[in-house]
PDB file of C-alpha atoms and ligand atoms in Angstrom:
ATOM      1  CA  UNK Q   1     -95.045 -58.220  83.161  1.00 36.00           C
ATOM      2  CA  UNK Q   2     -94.977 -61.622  85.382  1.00 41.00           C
ATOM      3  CA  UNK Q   3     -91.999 -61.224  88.230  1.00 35.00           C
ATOM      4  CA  UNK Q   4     -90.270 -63.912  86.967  1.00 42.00           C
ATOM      5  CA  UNK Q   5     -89.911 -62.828  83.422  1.00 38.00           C
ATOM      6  CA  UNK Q   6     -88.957 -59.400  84.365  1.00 35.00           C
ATOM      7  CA  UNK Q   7     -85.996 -61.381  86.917  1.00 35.00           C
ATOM      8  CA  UNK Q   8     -85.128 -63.662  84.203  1.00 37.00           C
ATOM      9  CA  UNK Q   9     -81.686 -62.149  83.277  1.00 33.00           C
ATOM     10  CA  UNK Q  10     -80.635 -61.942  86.643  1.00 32.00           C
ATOM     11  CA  UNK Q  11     -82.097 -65.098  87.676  1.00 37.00           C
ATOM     12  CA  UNK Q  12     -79.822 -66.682  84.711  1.00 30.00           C
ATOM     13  CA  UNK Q  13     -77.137 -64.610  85.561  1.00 31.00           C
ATOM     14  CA  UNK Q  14     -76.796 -66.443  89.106  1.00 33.00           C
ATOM     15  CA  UNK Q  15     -77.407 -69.294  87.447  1.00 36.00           C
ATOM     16  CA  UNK Q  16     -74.216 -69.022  85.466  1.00 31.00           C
ATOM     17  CA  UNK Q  17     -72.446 -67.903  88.462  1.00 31.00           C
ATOM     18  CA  UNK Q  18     -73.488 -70.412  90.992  1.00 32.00           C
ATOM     19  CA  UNK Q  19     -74.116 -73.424  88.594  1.00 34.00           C
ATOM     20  CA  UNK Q  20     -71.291 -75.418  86.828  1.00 33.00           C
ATOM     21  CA  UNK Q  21     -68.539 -75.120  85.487  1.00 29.00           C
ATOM     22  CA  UNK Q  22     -68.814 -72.709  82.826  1.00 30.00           C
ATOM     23  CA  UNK Q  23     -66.880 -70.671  80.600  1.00 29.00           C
ATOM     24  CA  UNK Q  24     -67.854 -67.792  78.147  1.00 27.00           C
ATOM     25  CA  UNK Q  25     -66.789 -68.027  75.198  1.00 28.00           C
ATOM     26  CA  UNK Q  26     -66.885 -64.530  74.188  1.00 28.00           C
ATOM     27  CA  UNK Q  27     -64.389 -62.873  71.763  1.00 25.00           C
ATOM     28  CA  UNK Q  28     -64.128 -59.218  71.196  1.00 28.00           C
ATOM     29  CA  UNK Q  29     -63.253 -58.090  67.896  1.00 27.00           C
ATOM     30  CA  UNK Q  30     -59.606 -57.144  69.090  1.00 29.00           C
ATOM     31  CA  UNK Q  31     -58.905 -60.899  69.905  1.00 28.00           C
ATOM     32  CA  UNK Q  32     -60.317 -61.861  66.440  1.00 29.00           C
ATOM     33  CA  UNK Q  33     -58.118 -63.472  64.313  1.00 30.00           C
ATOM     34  CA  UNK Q  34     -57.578 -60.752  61.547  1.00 29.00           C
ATOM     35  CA  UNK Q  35     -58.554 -63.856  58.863  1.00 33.00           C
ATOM     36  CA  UNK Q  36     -61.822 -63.676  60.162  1.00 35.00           C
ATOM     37  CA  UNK Q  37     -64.816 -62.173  57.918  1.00 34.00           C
ATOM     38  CA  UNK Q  38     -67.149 -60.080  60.048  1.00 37.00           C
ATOM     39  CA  UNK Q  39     -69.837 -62.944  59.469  1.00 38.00           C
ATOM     40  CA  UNK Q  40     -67.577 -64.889  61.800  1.00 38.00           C
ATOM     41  CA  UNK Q  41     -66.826 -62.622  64.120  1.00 37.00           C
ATOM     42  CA  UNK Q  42     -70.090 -61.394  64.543  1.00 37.00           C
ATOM     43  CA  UNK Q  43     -70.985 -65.105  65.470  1.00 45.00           C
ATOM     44  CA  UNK Q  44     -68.112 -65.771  67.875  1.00 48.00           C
ATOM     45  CA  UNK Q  45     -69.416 -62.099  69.472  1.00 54.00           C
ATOM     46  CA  UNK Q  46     -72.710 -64.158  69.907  1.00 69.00           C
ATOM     47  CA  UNK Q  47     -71.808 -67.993  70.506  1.00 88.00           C
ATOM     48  CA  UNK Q  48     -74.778 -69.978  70.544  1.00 93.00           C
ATOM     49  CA  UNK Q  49     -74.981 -73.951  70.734  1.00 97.00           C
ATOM     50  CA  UNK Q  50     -77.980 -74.944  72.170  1.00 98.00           C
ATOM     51  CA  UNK Q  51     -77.509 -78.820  73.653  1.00 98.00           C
ATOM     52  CA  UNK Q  52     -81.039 -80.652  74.173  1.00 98.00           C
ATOM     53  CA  UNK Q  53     -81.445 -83.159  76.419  1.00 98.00           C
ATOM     54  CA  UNK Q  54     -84.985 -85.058  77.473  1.00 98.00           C
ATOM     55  CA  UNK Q  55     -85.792 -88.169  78.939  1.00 98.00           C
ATOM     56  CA  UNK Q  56     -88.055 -90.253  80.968  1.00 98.00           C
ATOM     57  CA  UNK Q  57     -88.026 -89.748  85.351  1.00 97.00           C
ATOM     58  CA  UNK Q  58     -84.046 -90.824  86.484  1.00 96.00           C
ATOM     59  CA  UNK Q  59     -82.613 -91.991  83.043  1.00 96.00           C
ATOM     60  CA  UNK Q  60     -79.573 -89.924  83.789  1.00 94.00           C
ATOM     61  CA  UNK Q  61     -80.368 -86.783  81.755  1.00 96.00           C
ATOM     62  CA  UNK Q  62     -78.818 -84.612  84.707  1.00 95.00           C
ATOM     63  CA  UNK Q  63     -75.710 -86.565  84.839  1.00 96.00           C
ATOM     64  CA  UNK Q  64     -74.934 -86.321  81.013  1.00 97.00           C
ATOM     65  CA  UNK Q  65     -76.258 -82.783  80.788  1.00 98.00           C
ATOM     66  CA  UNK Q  66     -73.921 -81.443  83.818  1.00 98.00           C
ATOM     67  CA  UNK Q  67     -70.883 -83.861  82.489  1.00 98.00           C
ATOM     68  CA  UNK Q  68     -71.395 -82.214  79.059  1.00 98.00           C
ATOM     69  CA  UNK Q  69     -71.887 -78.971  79.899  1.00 98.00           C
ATOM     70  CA  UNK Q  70     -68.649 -78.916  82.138  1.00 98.00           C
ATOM     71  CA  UNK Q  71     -66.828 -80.700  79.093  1.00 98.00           C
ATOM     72  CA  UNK Q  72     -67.645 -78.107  76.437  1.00 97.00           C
ATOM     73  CA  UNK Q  73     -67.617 -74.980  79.297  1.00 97.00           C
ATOM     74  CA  UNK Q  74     -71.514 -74.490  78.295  1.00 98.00           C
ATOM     75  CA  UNK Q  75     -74.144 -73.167  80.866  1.00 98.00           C
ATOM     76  CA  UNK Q  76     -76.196 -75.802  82.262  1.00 98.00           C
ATOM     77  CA  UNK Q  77     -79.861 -75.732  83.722  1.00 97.00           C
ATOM     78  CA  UNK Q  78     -81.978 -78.551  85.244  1.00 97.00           C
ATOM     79  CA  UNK Q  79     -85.428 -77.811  84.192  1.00 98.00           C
ATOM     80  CA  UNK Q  80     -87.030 -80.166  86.041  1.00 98.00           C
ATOM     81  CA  UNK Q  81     -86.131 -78.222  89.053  1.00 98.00           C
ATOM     82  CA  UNK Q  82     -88.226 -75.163  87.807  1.00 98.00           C
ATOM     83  CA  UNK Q  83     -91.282 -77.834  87.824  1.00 98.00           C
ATOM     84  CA  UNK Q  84     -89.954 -78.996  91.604  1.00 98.00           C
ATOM     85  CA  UNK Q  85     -89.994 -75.733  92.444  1.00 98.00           C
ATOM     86  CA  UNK Q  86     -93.578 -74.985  91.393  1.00 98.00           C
ATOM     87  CA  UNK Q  87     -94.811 -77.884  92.729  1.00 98.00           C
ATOM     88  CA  UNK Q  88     -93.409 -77.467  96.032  1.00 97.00           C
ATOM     89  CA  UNK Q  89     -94.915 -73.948  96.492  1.00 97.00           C
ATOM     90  CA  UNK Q  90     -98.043 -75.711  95.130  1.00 98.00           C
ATOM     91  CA  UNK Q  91     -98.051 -77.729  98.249  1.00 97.00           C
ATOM     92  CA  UNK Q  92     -97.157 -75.020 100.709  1.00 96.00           C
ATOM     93  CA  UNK Q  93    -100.577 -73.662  99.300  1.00 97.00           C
ATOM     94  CA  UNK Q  94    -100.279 -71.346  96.651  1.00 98.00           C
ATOM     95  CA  UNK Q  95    -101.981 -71.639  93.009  1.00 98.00           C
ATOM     96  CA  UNK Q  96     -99.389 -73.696  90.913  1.00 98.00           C
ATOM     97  CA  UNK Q  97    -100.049 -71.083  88.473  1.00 98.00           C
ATOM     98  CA  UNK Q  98     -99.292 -68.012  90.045  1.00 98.00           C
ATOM     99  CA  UNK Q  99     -96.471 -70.490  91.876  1.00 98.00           C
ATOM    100  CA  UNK Q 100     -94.612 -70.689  88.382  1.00 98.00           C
ATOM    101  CA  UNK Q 101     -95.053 -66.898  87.488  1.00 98.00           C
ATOM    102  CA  UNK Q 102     -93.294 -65.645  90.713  1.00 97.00           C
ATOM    103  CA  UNK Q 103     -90.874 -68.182  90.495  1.00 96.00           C
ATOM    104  CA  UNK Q 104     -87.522 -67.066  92.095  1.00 94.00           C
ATOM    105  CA  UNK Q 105     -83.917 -67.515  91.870  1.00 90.00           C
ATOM    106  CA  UNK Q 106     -84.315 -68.871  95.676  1.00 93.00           C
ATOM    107  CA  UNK Q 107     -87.113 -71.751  95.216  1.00 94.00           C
ATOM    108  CA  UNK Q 108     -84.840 -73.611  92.775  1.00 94.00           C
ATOM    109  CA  UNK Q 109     -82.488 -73.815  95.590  1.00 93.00           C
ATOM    110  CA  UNK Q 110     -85.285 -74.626  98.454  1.00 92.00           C
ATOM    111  CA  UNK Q 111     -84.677 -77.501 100.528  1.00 91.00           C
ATOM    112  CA  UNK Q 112     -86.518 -81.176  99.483  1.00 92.00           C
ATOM    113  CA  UNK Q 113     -86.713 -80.599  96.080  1.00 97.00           C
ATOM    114  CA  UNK Q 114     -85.412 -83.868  94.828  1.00 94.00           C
ATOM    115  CA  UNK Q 115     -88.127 -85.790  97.093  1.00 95.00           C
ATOM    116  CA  UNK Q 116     -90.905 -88.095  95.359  1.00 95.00           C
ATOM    117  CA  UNK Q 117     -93.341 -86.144  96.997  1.00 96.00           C
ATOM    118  CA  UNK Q 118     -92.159 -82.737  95.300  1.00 97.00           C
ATOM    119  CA  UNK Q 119     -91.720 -84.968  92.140  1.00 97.00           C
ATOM    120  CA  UNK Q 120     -95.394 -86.357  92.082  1.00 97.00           C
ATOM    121  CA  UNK Q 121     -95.991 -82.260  92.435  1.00 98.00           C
ATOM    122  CA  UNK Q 122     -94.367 -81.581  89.928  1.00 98.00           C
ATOM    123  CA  UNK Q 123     -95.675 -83.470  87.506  1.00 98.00           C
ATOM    124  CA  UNK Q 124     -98.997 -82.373  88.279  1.00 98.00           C
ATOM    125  CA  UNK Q 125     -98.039 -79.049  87.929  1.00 98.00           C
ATOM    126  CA  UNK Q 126     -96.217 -79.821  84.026  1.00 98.00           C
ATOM    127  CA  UNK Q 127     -99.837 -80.704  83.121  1.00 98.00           C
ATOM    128  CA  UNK Q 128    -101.125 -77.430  83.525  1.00 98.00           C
ATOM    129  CA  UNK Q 129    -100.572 -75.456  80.376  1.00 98.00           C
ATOM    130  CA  UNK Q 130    -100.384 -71.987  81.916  1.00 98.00           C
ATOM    131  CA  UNK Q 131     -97.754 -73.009  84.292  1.00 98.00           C
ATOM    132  CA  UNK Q 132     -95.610 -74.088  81.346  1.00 98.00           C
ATOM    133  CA  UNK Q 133     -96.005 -70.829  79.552  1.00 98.00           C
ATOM    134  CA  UNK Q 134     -94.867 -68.984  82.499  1.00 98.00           C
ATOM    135  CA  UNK Q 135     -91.688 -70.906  82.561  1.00 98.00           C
ATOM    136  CA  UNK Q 136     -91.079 -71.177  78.534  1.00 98.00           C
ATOM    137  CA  UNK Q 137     -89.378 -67.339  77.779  1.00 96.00           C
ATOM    138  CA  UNK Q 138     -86.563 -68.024  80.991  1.00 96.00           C
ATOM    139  CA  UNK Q 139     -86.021 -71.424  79.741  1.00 98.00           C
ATOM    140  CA  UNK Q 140     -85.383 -70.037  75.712  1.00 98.00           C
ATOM    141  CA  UNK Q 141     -83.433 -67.009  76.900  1.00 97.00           C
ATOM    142  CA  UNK Q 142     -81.028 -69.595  79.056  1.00 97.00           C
ATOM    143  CA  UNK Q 143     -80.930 -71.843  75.500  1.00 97.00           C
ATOM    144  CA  UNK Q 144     -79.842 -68.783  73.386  1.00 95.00           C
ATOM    145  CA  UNK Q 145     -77.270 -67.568  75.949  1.00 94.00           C
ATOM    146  CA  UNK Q 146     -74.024 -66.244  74.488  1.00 93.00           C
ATOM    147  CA  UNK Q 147     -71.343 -69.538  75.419  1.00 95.00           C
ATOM    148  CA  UNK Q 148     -73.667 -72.597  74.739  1.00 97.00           C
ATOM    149  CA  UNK Q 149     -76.049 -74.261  76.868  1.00 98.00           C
ATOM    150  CA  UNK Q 150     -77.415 -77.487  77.570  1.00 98.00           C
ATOM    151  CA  UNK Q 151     -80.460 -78.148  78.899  1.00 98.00           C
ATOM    152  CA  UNK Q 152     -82.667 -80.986  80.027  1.00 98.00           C
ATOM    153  CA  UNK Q 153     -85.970 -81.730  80.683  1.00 98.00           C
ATOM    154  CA  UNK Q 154     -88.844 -83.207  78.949  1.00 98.00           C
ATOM    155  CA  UNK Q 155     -90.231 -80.824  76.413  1.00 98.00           C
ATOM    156  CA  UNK Q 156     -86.394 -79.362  75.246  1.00 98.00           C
ATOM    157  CA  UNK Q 157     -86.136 -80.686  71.896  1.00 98.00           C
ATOM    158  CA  UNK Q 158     -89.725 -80.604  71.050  1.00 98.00           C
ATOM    159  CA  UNK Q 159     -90.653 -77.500  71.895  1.00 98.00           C
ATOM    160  CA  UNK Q 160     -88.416 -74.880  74.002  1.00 98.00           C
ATOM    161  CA  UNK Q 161     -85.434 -75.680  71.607  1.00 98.00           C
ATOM    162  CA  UNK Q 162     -86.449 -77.346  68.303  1.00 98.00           C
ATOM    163  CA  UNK Q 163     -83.763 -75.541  66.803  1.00 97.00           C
ATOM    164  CA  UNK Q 164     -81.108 -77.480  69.115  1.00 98.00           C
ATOM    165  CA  UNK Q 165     -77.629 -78.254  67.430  1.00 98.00           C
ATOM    166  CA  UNK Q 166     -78.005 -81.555  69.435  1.00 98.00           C
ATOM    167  CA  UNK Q 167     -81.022 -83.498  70.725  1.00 98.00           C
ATOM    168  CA  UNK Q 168     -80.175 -86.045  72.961  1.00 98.00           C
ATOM    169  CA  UNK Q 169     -82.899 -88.494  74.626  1.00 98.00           C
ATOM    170  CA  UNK Q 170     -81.671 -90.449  77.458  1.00 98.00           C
ATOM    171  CA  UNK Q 171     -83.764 -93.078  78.446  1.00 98.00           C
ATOM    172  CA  UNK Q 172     -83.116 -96.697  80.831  1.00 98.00           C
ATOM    173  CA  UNK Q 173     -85.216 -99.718  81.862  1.00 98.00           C
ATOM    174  CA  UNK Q 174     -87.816 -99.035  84.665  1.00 98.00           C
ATOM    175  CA  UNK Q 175     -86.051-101.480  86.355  1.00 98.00           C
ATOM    176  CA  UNK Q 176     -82.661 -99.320  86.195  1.00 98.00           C
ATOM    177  CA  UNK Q 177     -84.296 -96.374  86.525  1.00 98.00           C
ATOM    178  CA  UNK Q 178     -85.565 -97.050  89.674  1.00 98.00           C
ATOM    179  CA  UNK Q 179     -82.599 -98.684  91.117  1.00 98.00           C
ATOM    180  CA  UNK Q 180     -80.514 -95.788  90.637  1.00 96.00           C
ATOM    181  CA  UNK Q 181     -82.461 -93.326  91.937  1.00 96.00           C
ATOM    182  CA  UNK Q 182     -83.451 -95.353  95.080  1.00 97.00           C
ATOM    183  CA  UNK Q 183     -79.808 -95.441  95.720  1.00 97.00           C
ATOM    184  CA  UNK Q 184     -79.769 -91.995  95.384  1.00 94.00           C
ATOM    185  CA  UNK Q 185     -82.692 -90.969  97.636  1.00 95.00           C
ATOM    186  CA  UNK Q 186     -80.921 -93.470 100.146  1.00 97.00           C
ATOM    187  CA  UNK Q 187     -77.921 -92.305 100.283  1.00 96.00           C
ATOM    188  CA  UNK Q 188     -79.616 -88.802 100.858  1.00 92.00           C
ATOM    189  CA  UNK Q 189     -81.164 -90.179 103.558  1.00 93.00           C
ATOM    190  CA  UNK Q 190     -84.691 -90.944 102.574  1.00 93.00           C
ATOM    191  CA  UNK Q 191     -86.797 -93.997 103.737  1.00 95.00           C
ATOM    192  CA  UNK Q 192     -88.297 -95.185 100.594  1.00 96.00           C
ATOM    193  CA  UNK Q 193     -88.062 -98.833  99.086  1.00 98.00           C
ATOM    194  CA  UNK Q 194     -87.018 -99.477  95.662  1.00 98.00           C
ATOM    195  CA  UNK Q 195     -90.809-100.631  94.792  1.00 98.00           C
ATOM    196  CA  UNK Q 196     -92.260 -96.931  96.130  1.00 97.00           C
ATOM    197  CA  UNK Q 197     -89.459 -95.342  93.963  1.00 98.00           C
ATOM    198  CA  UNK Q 198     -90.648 -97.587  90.537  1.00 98.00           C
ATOM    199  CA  UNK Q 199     -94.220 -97.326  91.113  1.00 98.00           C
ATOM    200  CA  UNK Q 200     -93.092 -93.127  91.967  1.00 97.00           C
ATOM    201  CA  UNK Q 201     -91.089 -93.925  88.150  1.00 98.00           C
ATOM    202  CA  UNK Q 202     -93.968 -95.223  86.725  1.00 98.00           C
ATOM    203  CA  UNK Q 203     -96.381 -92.787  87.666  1.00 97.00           C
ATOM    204  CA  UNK Q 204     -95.145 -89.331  86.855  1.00 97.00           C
ATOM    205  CA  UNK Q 205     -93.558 -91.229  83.086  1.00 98.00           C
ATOM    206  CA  UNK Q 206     -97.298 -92.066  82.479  1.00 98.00           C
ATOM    207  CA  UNK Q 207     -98.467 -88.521  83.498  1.00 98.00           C
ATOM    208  CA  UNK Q 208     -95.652 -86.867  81.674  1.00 98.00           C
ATOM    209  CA  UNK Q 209     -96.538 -88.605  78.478  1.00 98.00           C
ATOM    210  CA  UNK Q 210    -100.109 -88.545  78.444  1.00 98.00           C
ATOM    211  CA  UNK Q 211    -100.553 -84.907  79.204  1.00 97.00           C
ATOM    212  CA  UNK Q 212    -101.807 -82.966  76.311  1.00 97.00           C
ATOM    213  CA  UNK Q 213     -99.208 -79.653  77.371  1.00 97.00           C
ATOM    214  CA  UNK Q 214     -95.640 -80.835  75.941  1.00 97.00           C
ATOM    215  CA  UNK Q 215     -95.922 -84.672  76.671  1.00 97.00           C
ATOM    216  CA  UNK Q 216     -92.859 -86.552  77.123  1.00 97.00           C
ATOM    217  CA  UNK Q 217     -91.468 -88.094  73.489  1.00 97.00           C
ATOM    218  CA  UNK Q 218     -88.431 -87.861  71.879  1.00 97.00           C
ATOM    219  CA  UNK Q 219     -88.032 -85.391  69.325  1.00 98.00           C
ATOM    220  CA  UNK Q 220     -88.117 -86.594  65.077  1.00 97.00           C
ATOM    221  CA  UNK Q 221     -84.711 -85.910  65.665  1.00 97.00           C
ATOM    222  CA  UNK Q 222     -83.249 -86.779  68.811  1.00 98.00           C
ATOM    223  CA  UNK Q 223     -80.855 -89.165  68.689  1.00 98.00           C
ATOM    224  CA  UNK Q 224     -81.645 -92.152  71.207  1.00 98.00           C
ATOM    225  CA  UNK Q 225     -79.140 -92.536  73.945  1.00 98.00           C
ATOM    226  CA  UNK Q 226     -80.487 -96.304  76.088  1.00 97.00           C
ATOM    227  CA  UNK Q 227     -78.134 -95.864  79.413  1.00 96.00           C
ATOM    228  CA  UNK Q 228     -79.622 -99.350  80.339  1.00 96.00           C
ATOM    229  CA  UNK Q 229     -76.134-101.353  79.869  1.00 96.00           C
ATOM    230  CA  UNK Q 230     -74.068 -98.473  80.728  1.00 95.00           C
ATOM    231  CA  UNK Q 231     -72.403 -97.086  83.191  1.00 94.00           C
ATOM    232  CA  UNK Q 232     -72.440 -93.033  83.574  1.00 93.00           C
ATOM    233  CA  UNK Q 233     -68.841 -92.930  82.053  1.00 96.00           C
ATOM    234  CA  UNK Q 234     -69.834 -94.767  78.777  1.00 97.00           C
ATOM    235  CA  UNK Q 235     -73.069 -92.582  78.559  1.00 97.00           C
ATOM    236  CA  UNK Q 236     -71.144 -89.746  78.903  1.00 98.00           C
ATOM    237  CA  UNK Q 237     -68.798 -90.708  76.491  1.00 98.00           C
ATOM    238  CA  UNK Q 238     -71.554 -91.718  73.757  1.00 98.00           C
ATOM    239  CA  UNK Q 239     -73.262 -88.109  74.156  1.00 98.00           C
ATOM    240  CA  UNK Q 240     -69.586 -86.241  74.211  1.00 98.00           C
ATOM    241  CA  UNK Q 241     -69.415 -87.796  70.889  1.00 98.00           C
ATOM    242  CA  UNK Q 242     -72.453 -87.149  69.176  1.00 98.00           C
ATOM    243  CA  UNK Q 243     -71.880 -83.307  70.422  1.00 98.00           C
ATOM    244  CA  UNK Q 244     -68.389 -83.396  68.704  1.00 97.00           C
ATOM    245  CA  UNK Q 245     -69.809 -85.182  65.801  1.00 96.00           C
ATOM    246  CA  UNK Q 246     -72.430 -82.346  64.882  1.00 96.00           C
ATOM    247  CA  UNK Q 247     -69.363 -79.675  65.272  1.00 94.00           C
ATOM    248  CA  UNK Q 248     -67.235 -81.092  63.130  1.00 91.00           C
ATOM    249  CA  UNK Q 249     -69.887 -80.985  60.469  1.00 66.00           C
TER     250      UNK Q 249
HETATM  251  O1  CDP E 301     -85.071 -86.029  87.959  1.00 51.99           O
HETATM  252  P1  CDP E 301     -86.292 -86.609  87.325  1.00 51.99           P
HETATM  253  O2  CDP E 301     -86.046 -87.087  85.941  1.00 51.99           O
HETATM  254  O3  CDP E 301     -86.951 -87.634  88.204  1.00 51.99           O
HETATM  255  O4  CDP E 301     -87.384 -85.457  87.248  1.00 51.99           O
HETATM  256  P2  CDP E 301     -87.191 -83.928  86.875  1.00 51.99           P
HETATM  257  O5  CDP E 301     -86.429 -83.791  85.610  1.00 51.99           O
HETATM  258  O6  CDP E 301     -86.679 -83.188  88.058  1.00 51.99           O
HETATM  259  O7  CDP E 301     -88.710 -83.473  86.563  1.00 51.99           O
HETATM  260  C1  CDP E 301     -89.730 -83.533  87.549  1.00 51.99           C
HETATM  261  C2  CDP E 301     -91.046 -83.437  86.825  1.00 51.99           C
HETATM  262  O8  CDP E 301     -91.120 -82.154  86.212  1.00 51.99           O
HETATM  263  C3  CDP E 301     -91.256 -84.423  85.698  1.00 51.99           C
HETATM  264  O9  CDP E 301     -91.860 -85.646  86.129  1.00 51.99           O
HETATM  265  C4  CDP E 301     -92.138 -83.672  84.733  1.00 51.99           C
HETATM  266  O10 CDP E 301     -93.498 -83.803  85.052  1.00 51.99           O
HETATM  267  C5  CDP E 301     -91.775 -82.213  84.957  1.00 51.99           C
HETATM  268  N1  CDP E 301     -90.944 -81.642  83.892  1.00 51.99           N
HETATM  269  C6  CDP E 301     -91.564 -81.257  82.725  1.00 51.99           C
HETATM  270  O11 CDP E 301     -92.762 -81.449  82.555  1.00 51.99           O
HETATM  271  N2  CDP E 301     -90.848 -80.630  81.758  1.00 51.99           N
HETATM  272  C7  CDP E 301     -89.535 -80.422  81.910  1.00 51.99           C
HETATM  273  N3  CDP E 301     -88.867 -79.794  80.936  1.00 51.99           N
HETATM  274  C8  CDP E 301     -88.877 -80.851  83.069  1.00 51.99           C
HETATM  275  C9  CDP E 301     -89.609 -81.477  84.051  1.00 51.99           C
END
């Protein structure tokens, strides 16, 4: 068995731990209403609501995916940091492939991960099939978690959650893409012009989508969220509502 696999529970259990805010929902029969058929409380014992969320380089998938998970207490995980991860050992040397199977708890938390240059990386790792098999069974056993999770990436409602309550793709102009995230590498302190950061856009959406390996597309049926004219607290409150639209049937 790969190291990572064989880590995965713990490796989600810090996740839960150390990530956001989350709460798990998790009722014991005791605290069962005495109304409730065993059919329901054998699914409150197991709460799953699996919250998919994909999207072109910097559309804001991170925002709405931590925003939502904090609103509805659900676990959340970045995905694209497992691919930042692999890259970066990638370019300390290693074979991206044997990069992604000893992936640890510790490398999503590395220093420089959010750089373009671990980003190009990254995406260059995403095309290699093997190294998204290695990362698929962590990914689906954080999805199925007891307490809900949300998730985002590029590949989430296609195919590491098709069965997704919600599919949510998040998506902006180039234009706004870019401009956001240059003022977020700036204020981190990195020297990069808004053109390098488009052209840095540009590149890894045209990688991401033409790769044969789970290419970037929405799923059938994602619904489309277009943060071009919005600001973060509007796009939050669109997806908060399409979340509480599916649970109340
Ligand atoms: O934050 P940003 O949208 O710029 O990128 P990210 O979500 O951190 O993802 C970095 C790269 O990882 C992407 O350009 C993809 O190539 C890859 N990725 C992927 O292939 N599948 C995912 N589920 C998540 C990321």
């Amino acid at each position: 068995m790969q190291p990572f696999q064989r880590r995965n529970d713990m490796i989600l259990q810090e996740t839960w731990r150390t990530g956001h805010p989350t709460r798990i929902h998790r009722l014991s029969r005791s605290t069962a209403s005495v109304t409730d058929t065993p059919l329901l409380v054998a699914n409150r014992t197991h709460m799953t609501f699996t919250i998919a969320i994909d999207g072109p380089a910097a559309a804001g998938k991170g925002t709405v995916g931590r925003r939502l998970a904090a609103r509805f207490g659900y676990a959340h995980l970045d995905t694209g940091l497992l691919y930042r991860a692999t890259g970066r050992r990638m370019l300390e040397g290693l074979d991206a492939v044997e990069a992604a199977r000893s992936l640890r708890r510790t490398d999503l938390d590395a220093p420089g991960l959010r750089t373009p240059e671990v980003g190009q990386a990254a995406s260059r790792v995403a095309a290699i099939p093997d190294v998204r098999q290695a990362l698929i069974d962590f990914q689906r056993a954080f999805a199925s978690r007891s307490g809900g999770a949300v998730l985002d990436g590029r590949d989430i409602g296609t195919v590491i959650c098709p069965e997704a309550e919600v599919k949510l793709y998040v998506t902006a102009t180039d234009e706004v893409r870019a401009g956001r995230r240059h003022s977020e590498l700036v204020a981190a302190g990195e020297d990069i012009t808004y053109d390098e950061v488009l052209q840095d856009l540009r590149q890894r959406d045209a990688r991401d989508s033409a790769r044969a390996a789970a290419p970037l597309k929405p799923a059938g049926d994602a619904v489309v969220l277009d943060t071009s004219q919005l600001t973060i607290e509007q796009a939050v409150a669109a997806a908060i509502a399409q979340v509480l639209r599916v649970q109340g049937g």
